[in-house]
PDB file of C-alpha atoms in Angstrom:
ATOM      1  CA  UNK A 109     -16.027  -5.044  37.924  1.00 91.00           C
ATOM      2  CA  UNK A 110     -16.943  -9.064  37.833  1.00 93.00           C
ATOM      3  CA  UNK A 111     -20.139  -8.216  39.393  1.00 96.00           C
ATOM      4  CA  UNK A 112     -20.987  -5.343  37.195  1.00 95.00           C
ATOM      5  CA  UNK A 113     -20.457  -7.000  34.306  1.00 95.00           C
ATOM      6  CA  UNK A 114     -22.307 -10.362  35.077  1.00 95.00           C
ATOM      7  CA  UNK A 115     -25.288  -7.829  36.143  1.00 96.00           C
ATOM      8  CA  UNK A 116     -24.910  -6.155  32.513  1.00 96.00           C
ATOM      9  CA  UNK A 117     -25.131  -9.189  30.700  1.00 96.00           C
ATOM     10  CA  UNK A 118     -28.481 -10.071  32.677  1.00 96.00           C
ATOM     11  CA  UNK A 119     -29.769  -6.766  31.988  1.00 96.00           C
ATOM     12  CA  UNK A 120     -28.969  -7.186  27.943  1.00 96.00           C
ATOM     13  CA  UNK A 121     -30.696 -10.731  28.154  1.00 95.00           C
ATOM     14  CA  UNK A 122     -33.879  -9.659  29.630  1.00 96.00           C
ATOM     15  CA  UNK A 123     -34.037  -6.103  27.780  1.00 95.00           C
ATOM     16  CA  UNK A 124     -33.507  -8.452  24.404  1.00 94.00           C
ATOM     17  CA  UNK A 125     -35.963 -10.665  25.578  1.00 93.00           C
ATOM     18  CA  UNK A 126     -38.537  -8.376  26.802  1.00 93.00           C
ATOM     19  CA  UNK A 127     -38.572  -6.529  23.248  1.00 90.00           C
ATOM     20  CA  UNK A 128     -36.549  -3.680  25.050  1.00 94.00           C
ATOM     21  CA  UNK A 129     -33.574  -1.723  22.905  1.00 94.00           C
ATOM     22  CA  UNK A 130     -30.407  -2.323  24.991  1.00 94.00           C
ATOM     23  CA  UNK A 131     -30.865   0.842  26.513  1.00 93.00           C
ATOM     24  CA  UNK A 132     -34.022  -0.394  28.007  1.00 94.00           C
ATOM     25  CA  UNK A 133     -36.732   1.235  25.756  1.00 95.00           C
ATOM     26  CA  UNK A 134     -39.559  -0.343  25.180  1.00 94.00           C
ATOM     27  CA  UNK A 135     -39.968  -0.605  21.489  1.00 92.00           C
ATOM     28  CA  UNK A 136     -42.898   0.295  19.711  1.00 92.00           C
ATOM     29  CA  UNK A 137     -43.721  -2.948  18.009  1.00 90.00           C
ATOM     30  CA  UNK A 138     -43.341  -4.637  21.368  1.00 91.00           C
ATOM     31  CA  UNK A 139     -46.149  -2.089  22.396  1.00 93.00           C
ATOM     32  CA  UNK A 140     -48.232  -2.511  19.578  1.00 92.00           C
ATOM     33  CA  UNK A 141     -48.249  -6.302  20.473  1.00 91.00           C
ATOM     34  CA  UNK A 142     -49.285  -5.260  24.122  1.00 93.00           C
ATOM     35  CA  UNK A 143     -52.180  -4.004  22.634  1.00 95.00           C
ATOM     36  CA  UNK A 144     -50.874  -0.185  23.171  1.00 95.00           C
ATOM     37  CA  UNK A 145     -51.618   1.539  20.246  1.00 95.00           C
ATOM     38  CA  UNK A 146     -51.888   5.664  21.091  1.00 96.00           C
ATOM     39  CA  UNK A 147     -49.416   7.242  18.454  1.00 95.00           C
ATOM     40  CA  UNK A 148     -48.620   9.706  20.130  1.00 96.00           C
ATOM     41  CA  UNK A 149     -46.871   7.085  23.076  1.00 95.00           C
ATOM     42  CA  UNK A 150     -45.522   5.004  19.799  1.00 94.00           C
ATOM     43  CA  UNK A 151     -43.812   8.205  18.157  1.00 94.00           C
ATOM     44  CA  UNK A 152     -42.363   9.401  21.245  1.00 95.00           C
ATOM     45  CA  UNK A 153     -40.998   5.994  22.170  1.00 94.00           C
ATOM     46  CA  UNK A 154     -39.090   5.959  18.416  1.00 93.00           C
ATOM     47  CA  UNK A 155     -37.909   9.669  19.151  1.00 95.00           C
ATOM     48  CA  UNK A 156     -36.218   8.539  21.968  1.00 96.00           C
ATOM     49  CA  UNK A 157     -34.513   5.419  20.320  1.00 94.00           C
ATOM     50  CA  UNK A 158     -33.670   7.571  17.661  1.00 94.00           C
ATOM     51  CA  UNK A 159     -32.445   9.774  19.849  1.00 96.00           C
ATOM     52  CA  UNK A 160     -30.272   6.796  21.572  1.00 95.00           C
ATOM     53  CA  UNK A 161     -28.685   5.605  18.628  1.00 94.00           C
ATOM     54  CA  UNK A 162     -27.219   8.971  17.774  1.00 96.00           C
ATOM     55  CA  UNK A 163     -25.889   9.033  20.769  1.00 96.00           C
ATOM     56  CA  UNK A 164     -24.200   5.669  20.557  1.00 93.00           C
ATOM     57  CA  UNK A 165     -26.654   4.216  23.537  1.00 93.00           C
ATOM     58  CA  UNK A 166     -28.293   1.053  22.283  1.00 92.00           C
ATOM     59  CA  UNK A 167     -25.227  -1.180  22.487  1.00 92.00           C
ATOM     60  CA  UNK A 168     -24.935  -4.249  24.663  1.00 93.00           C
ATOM     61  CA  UNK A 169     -23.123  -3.133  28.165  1.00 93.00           C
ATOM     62  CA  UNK A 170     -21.561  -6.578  29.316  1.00 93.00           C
ATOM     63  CA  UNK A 171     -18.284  -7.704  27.807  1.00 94.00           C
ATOM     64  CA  UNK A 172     -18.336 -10.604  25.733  1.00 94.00           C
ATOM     65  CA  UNK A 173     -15.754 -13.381  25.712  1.00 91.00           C
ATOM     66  CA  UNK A 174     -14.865 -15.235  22.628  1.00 87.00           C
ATOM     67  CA  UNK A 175     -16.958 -17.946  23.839  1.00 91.00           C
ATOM     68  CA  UNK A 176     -20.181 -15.988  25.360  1.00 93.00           C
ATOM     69  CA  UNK A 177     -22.540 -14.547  22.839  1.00 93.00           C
ATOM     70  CA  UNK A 178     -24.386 -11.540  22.278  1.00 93.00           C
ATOM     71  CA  UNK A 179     -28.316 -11.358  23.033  1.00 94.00           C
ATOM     72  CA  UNK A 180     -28.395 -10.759  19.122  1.00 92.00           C
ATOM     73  CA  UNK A 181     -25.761  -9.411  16.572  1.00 90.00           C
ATOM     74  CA  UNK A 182     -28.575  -8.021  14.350  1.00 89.00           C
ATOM     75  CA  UNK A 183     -28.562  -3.789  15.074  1.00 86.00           C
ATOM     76  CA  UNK A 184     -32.044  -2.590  15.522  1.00 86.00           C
ATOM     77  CA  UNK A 185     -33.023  -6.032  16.042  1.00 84.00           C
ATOM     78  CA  UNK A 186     -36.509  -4.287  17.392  1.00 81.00           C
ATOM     79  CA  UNK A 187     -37.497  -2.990  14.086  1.00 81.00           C
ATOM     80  CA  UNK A 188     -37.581  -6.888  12.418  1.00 76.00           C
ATOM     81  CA  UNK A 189     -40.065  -8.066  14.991  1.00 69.00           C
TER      82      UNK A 189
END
């Protein structure tokens, strides 16, 4: 359980800082800033984070202490950048 959880707070850290959801989506601003720019990629990469967040997916996975802190606290964090 340690180990899993260390590993899940590594995976929210570099999903948050690659521009990922938590769910590991690329978002489509961080493709747009890639240079990627075919709609139809962009609209089915928001279907499926829509498509996450009804289904309660794009929440951090490690457990945070009182003292650790999330990557961010902001929800759809992706859709500021």
């Amino acid at each position: 359980d340690y180990r899993q959880d260390r590993y899940q707070k590594l995976a929210d850290a570099v999903y948050y800082r690659r521009g990922w959801t938590p769910n590991g989506i690329p978002t489509p601003q961080k493709m747009k800033k890639l240079g990627f720019n075919n709609k139809k990629m962009l609209k089915m990469l928001r279907e499926k984070i829509k498509e996450d967040e009804k289904q309660g997916l794009n929440e951090w996975g490690g457990n945070y202490e009182d003292e650790e802190k999330l990557p961010t606290t902001q929800k759809k964090y992706w859709e500021k950048w």
